[in-house]
Amino acid sequence: MLVSYDWISEYVDLTGITPEMIAEELNRTGIEVEVIYTRDNGVSHVVVGHVLSVEKHPEADKLNITQVDVGSSEPLQIVCGAANVAAGQLVPVAIKGATLPGGMKIKDTKLRGVASRGMICSAKELGIPDKFLTEHQKQGILVLGPDAGIGQDIKEYLGMNDQVVELELTPNRSDCLSMMGVAYELSAIFNRELRLPEWKEAVSSTERSQVEITTDLEEDCPFYAVQVVKGIQVGPSPQWLQNRLISAGIRPINNVVDVTNYVMVETGQPLHAFDLQTISTGEIVVRRSRAGETVVTLDGVTRALDDETLLITDGEQILGLAGVMGGESSEVRSQTTTVLLESAYFDPILIRRASRKLGLRSEASNRFEKGIDPERILPALSRAVQLLQEVAGAQVGSGVIVERSGEIEEVTVTLRHDRLMKVLGTSISQEQVLDIFHRLNFSVHVDETKNYHVQVPTRRPDIQLEVDLIEEVARIYGYDRIPTTLPWGQQQPGRLTDSQRLRRKLRHLLIDLGLSEVLTYSLTSSKRGKEVDSLTPSTGLVRLAMPMSSEHAVLRTTLLPELVQTAAYNVKHGNEDLSIFEMGRVYVTQEKKLTELPEERTELAFLLTGDFRSARWNRQAVQGGDFYVAKGIVQAIFERIGVANVEIQAANHHEGFHPGRTAELIYNGEVMGVLGEMHPQLAKQHDLKDTIMVQLDLDRLQQAIQADVRYQAIPRFPAVTRDLALVVDKNVEAGVLEAGIHEVAGELLESVRLFDVFIGSQVGEGKMSIAYSLVYRAADRTLTDAEVTATHSKVVEHLQTTLGAVLRS
Amino acid sequence: MRERLESLRTEALQEIQSATEMELIKDLKVKYLGKKGELTAVLRGMGSLSAEERPVIGGLANEVRAALETAFAQKSESLETAELEAKLQSETIDVTLPGASLEPGSIHPLHSVIEQIEDIFIGMGFEIAEGPEVELDHYNFEMLNLPKDHPARDMQDSFYITPEILLRTHTSSVQGRTLLAKEGEVPVRIIMPGKVYRRDDDDATHSHQFTQIEGLVVDRGVSMGELKGVLLQLIQKMFGPDTEVRLRPSYFPFTEPSVEVDIYHPEKGWLEILGAGMVHPRVLEKAGYDSERYTGFAFGLGVERVAMLKYDIDDIRHLYNNDLRFLRQFKSV
């Protein structure tokens, strides 16, 4: 809402109150002020001139030499290039010393040898935005109306000294979509006197009502009023009216339309003018549209309608979309002489739906959909008739014809004084409360129990409950005056849940291990979403009904494709060594079309490429693209959170992963994670070198946590360490060897540690040398050499027979 | 004999003094104090002394021994110190060579802010609640006093999946779920962090995905004064104890009275930091709480906004681009 300071000053005494003060106090009491600006655009020393004569420039076809009277002792000779300049016009003239928007300065000069003492300006040169200009005014110099005074400052004539305060209104404060509403507000916050005019119904003694009104559904249109205005001469509005509309951000069109807009801004009541001649039946029928009907609106667009758009018709033809936009056929034209002025109340929800469905937001629909003040329907109509008489030579063509159902309800809301103090947490006196209601212009009656019975004015439909009154009191009283206290009542300890703790632990573990956390979008493209298999299969992707782009059209089912994308981006920007992780949700569903919410599973994913720990200057770097580095990180996670008994099995069927370098992490027969090298094809697509990807399902990980930690006695007897170096077939898995060792050595074996793996010609084709260090220990005695040797030999023997292992000499 | 002892003392002390190596000290010890050493030899001759002389010479001999032992001890210590110093000197390394790489990773700044705020509220007795990001219209709007066709729905243009299912537009959607789960129990003190989604084109100040922390307190006698108190705690802990705070009346369909909270930034002036208010009685009633008996407050804060202010980040897209050159700047937060 744009509020002209000049205009608003008419309705409330603002003596000594600047626009800046208005902005500050509105902000403080609940209406945000976006900006304050003056409409002058930096113009100075531009005056109204009277073009006395126009002659062709002898040296230039397109230039004219004009003599212009600017009110000084003699006319100025000005060379003008505009094609539309003509003797007799009143025009804006930038005289010597003038400044125009953009800082341009005007001096006396010579054009093609002819002296020119100033410049005749176009609207654009005065900085008037195109949106306020007619097609006509966009071309050539600006021709002013006959009411301009020769020598008058153009800023005064065009209202450019006016300051505009731009309000950012929340949807509940539609009452401030009018000058009168803003006046009430300013009167309350500054405690200043209101000066609202009262308009009397214009009565016609001779004319009888010519129009019959029917409304199909009372609740769609409980109040519909019209009045005929005749003898109109359609033409431009006087400048003062145009100036105010421009301050309000509305383009002047012609006096009839301008008056309806003016009254809408003034009162908040949208009005519409139909050319009465186009209403052939002499009746108005308000009804809902039927599916398949079409209408051509004022903007020339043909619109197809559904079955719940409210229409104004003449019983046969559609005249317009109620509350949204008029129809082209009933539009006021230059030859129009008689109009039917409409002022009504339409169901806000219907208007809102229609305007949304049609994609048509108008100043009128914006007001109707929030609910207008029914008390202003008739005054606004009278005001418009009065203005049309003033500016369009109109006469009253009929009395006011009203079709309404029921009376306007009086709303009384009760506020309890003690409740007010309790909710605000402060003490406030009855006098203060009454003063606030008085300033707000609310009628109030206090009973003996200190309850305020407030009669809520119809202009404030947002006030329905006691809390609404509490807010009114609080905002005028001042939020800053409410004391600050701390809670309160019964205390309880705050804490993280187990799963929140787990996520924090994992986050900080991975960061401490050298990985950086990233945060990617949940919405992805359906193509990218398929690059890597999700851990939990999803039958369908969760798709947005109306995505903004195909890049963000479906919800992800795995975090990894986004990490791949992130890696590719960073590598491209010179960060080749990356170790990144993310924790977040993935969204899976077993439905093709959602009828229930999808399942949201929290996952952890990480990706390593390039060096994991960048090279120390005298040693080698740890390669991030190494499967075993990633596996080490997974094992660190398990140890840090207390997960044991996870099986790691080779897996060759995961999309996006290398079939020979991928493992599943299995707990209790369920896959809780996948760890592996990125498939070389996927790596190539993203210009990545060796890259390892890991994804873990956190809910399953959490189930694998063994929360019970119990102290085990520290061994009192010494251990015996024996090494075991074997040559086996290359495809024997280390896991199988280790399992064999454990199986045979039994309880005496404390630990097995792999310390060397070697594949090469020295050990034979297809063979591998593998060496373990075995630690034997008994809890209750010192083991003898013989005991250890016996067990160790059994281990060797077992591996020889079951796996064809050969002891290395 | 006395002369011999005296000259022995002089001679020995001189030799000890001039020794430069531990080896020599050991030799000298043997030479003078050893079983076959010179002092021992002198003492052996004591037998030939008279009864009067014996204690005198004996005393002197002990005195000389003590003097020599002290001298040996002192000299050994000083030689050892010197040797250690020389060794240490030779072992000097260049401390300016880079350290072994144990570079820590970095936390995402948004998660850092969330953790900090969670900790502030845990300290005030709050629990942390979570809810689905894909949400029913019912919880995202209806439970919050935003029926269909409510004009305020425009404030949050949404990503719908079906007419009844959408990506939540605010974490306020968790309010209704949590209250229903609590079944009328009080006190309710929760914060609800999480991702939210709105139909916005991504630019320097908008992101179609962003992060919010919603807070909710419901109890007997909760007042606006307490809302102010709790928010002040939060802001001063996040932005420093001297941060100036301003409350402005505002509008949210799910709170009444509603508040917009600004903080003062020395360069940028007043900046909007969060929205809040007293829980609307309709919201309490819908969740099964008697709005006469209980009151509450709620607030919602944009984590991006806090992070951007706190770390002076000028473009919200940095938070989602995941450029390591950006992320690695937050190692210490």
PDB file of N, CA and C in Angstrom, chain A residues 560-587:
ATOM      1  N   LEU A 560      24.154 -40.123  -2.089  1.00  0.00           N
ATOM      2  CA  LEU A 560      25.423 -40.157  -2.823  1.00  0.00           C
ATOM      3  C   LEU A 560      25.469 -39.340  -4.115  1.00  0.00           C
ATOM      4  N   PRO A 561      24.427 -39.368  -4.959  1.00  0.00           N
ATOM      5  CA  PRO A 561      24.551 -38.593  -6.199  1.00  0.00           C
ATOM      6  C   PRO A 561      24.853 -37.116  -5.939  1.00  0.00           C
ATOM      7  N   GLU A 562      24.311 -36.572  -4.846  1.00  0.00           N
ATOM      8  CA  GLU A 562      24.588 -35.164  -4.543  1.00  0.00           C
ATOM      9  C   GLU A 562      26.045 -34.988  -4.101  1.00  0.00           C
ATOM     10  N   LEU A 563      26.569 -35.999  -3.394  1.00  0.00           N
ATOM     11  CA  LEU A 563      27.983 -35.909  -3.006  1.00  0.00           C
ATOM     12  C   LEU A 563      28.873 -36.010  -4.235  1.00  0.00           C
ATOM     13  N   VAL A 564      28.470 -36.849  -5.187  1.00  0.00           N
ATOM     14  CA  VAL A 564      29.235 -36.988  -6.430  1.00  0.00           C
ATOM     15  C   VAL A 564      29.263 -35.633  -7.149  1.00  0.00           C
ATOM     16  N   GLN A 565      28.089 -35.025  -7.193  1.00  0.00           N
ATOM     17  CA  GLN A 565      27.960 -33.705  -7.821  1.00  0.00           C
ATOM     18  C   GLN A 565      28.867 -32.690  -7.125  1.00  0.00           C
ATOM     19  N   THR A 566      28.831 -32.710  -5.808  1.00  0.00           N
ATOM     20  CA  THR A 566      29.660 -31.799  -5.011  1.00  0.00           C
ATOM     21  C   THR A 566      31.146 -32.046  -5.286  1.00  0.00           C
ATOM     22  N   ALA A 567      31.519 -33.318  -5.367  1.00  0.00           N
ATOM     23  CA  ALA A 567      32.923 -33.661  -5.628  1.00  0.00           C
ATOM     24  C   ALA A 567      33.319 -33.138  -7.001  1.00  0.00           C
ATOM     25  N   ALA A 568      32.457 -33.379  -7.992  1.00  0.00           N
ATOM     26  CA  ALA A 568      32.783 -32.961  -9.353  1.00  0.00           C
ATOM     27  C   ALA A 568      32.960 -31.443  -9.405  1.00  0.00           C
ATOM     28  N   TYR A 569      32.068 -30.730  -8.706  1.00  0.00           N
ATOM     29  CA  TYR A 569      32.149 -29.261  -8.684  1.00  0.00           C
ATOM     30  C   TYR A 569      33.481 -28.805  -8.091  1.00  0.00           C
ATOM     31  N   ASN A 570      33.850 -29.430  -6.975  1.00  0.00           N
ATOM     32  CA  ASN A 570      35.077 -28.996  -6.307  1.00  0.00           C
ATOM     33  C   ASN A 570      36.322 -29.350  -7.095  1.00  0.00           C
ATOM     34  N   VAL A 571      36.328 -30.539  -7.697  1.00  0.00           N
ATOM     35  CA  VAL A 571      37.487 -30.932  -8.488  1.00  0.00           C
ATOM     36  C   VAL A 571      37.659 -29.950  -9.645  1.00  0.00           C
ATOM     37  N   LYS A 572      36.526 -29.601 -10.251  1.00  0.00           N
ATOM     38  CA  LYS A 572      36.557 -28.647 -11.357  1.00  0.00           C
ATOM     39  C   LYS A 572      37.121 -27.298 -10.918  1.00  0.00           C
ATOM     40  N   HIS A 573      36.892 -26.955  -9.642  1.00  0.00           N
ATOM     41  CA  HIS A 573      37.396 -25.681  -9.147  1.00  0.00           C
ATOM     42  C   HIS A 573      38.730 -25.831  -8.419  1.00  0.00           C
ATOM     43  N   GLY A 574      39.460 -26.899  -8.732  1.00  0.00           N
ATOM     44  CA  GLY A 574      40.819 -27.016  -8.233  1.00  0.00           C
ATOM     45  C   GLY A 574      40.985 -27.662  -6.874  1.00  0.00           C
ATOM     46  N   ASN A 575      39.901 -28.169  -6.288  1.00  0.00           N
ATOM     47  CA  ASN A 575      40.053 -28.911  -5.025  1.00  0.00           C
ATOM     48  C   ASN A 575      40.068 -30.396  -5.346  1.00  0.00           C
ATOM     49  N   GLU A 576      41.256 -30.946  -5.602  1.00  0.00           N
ATOM     50  CA  GLU A 576      41.268 -32.341  -6.045  1.00  0.00           C
ATOM     51  C   GLU A 576      41.241 -33.332  -4.900  1.00  0.00           C
ATOM     52  N   ASP A 577      41.639 -32.875  -3.730  1.00  0.00           N
ATOM     53  CA  ASP A 577      41.645 -33.764  -2.575  1.00  0.00           C
ATOM     54  C   ASP A 577      40.403 -33.485  -1.754  1.00  0.00           C
ATOM     55  N   LEU A 578      39.514 -34.464  -1.743  1.00  0.00           N
ATOM     56  CA  LEU A 578      38.232 -34.234  -1.096  1.00  0.00           C
ATOM     57  C   LEU A 578      37.881 -35.374  -0.190  1.00  0.00           C
ATOM     58  N   SER A 579      37.460 -35.045   0.998  1.00  0.00           N
ATOM     59  CA  SER A 579      36.837 -36.060   1.838  1.00  0.00           C
ATOM     60  C   SER A 579      35.643 -35.367   2.464  1.00  0.00           C
ATOM     61  N   ILE A 580      34.469 -35.718   2.002  1.00  0.00           N
ATOM     62  CA  ILE A 580      33.262 -35.001   2.414  1.00  0.00           C
ATOM     63  C   ILE A 580      32.205 -35.985   2.901  1.00  0.00           C
ATOM     64  N   PHE A 581      31.349 -35.479   3.774  1.00  0.00           N
ATOM     65  CA  PHE A 581      30.249 -36.333   4.229  1.00  0.00           C
ATOM     66  C   PHE A 581      28.993 -35.507   4.398  1.00  0.00           C
ATOM     67  N   GLU A 582      27.879 -36.200   4.427  1.00  0.00           N
ATOM     68  CA  GLU A 582      26.610 -35.542   4.697  1.00  0.00           C
ATOM     69  C   GLU A 582      25.726 -36.498   5.473  1.00  0.00           C
ATOM     70  N   MET A 583      24.944 -35.918   6.385  1.00  0.00           N
ATOM     71  CA  MET A 583      23.900 -36.695   7.034  1.00  0.00           C
ATOM     72  C   MET A 583      22.587 -36.036   6.672  1.00  0.00           C
ATOM     73  N   GLY A 584      21.633 -36.803   6.276  1.00  0.00           N
ATOM     74  CA  GLY A 584      20.363 -36.190   5.900  1.00  0.00           C
ATOM     75  C   GLY A 584      19.354 -37.253   5.569  1.00  0.00           C
ATOM     76  N   ARG A 585      18.184 -36.774   5.194  1.00  0.00           N
ATOM     77  CA  ARG A 585      17.110 -37.725   4.959  1.00  0.00           C
ATOM     78  C   ARG A 585      17.025 -38.120   3.491  1.00  0.00           C
ATOM     79  N   VAL A 586      16.573 -39.343   3.287  1.00  0.00           N
ATOM     80  CA  VAL A 586      16.181 -39.794   1.957  1.00  0.00           C
ATOM     81  C   VAL A 586      14.719 -40.216   2.083  1.00  0.00           C
ATOM     82  N   TYR A 587      14.028 -40.223   0.944  1.00  0.00           N
ATOM     83  CA  TYR A 587      12.579 -40.350   0.984  1.00  0.00           C
ATOM     84  C   TYR A 587      12.177 -41.523   0.107  1.00  0.00           C
TER      85      TYR A 587
END
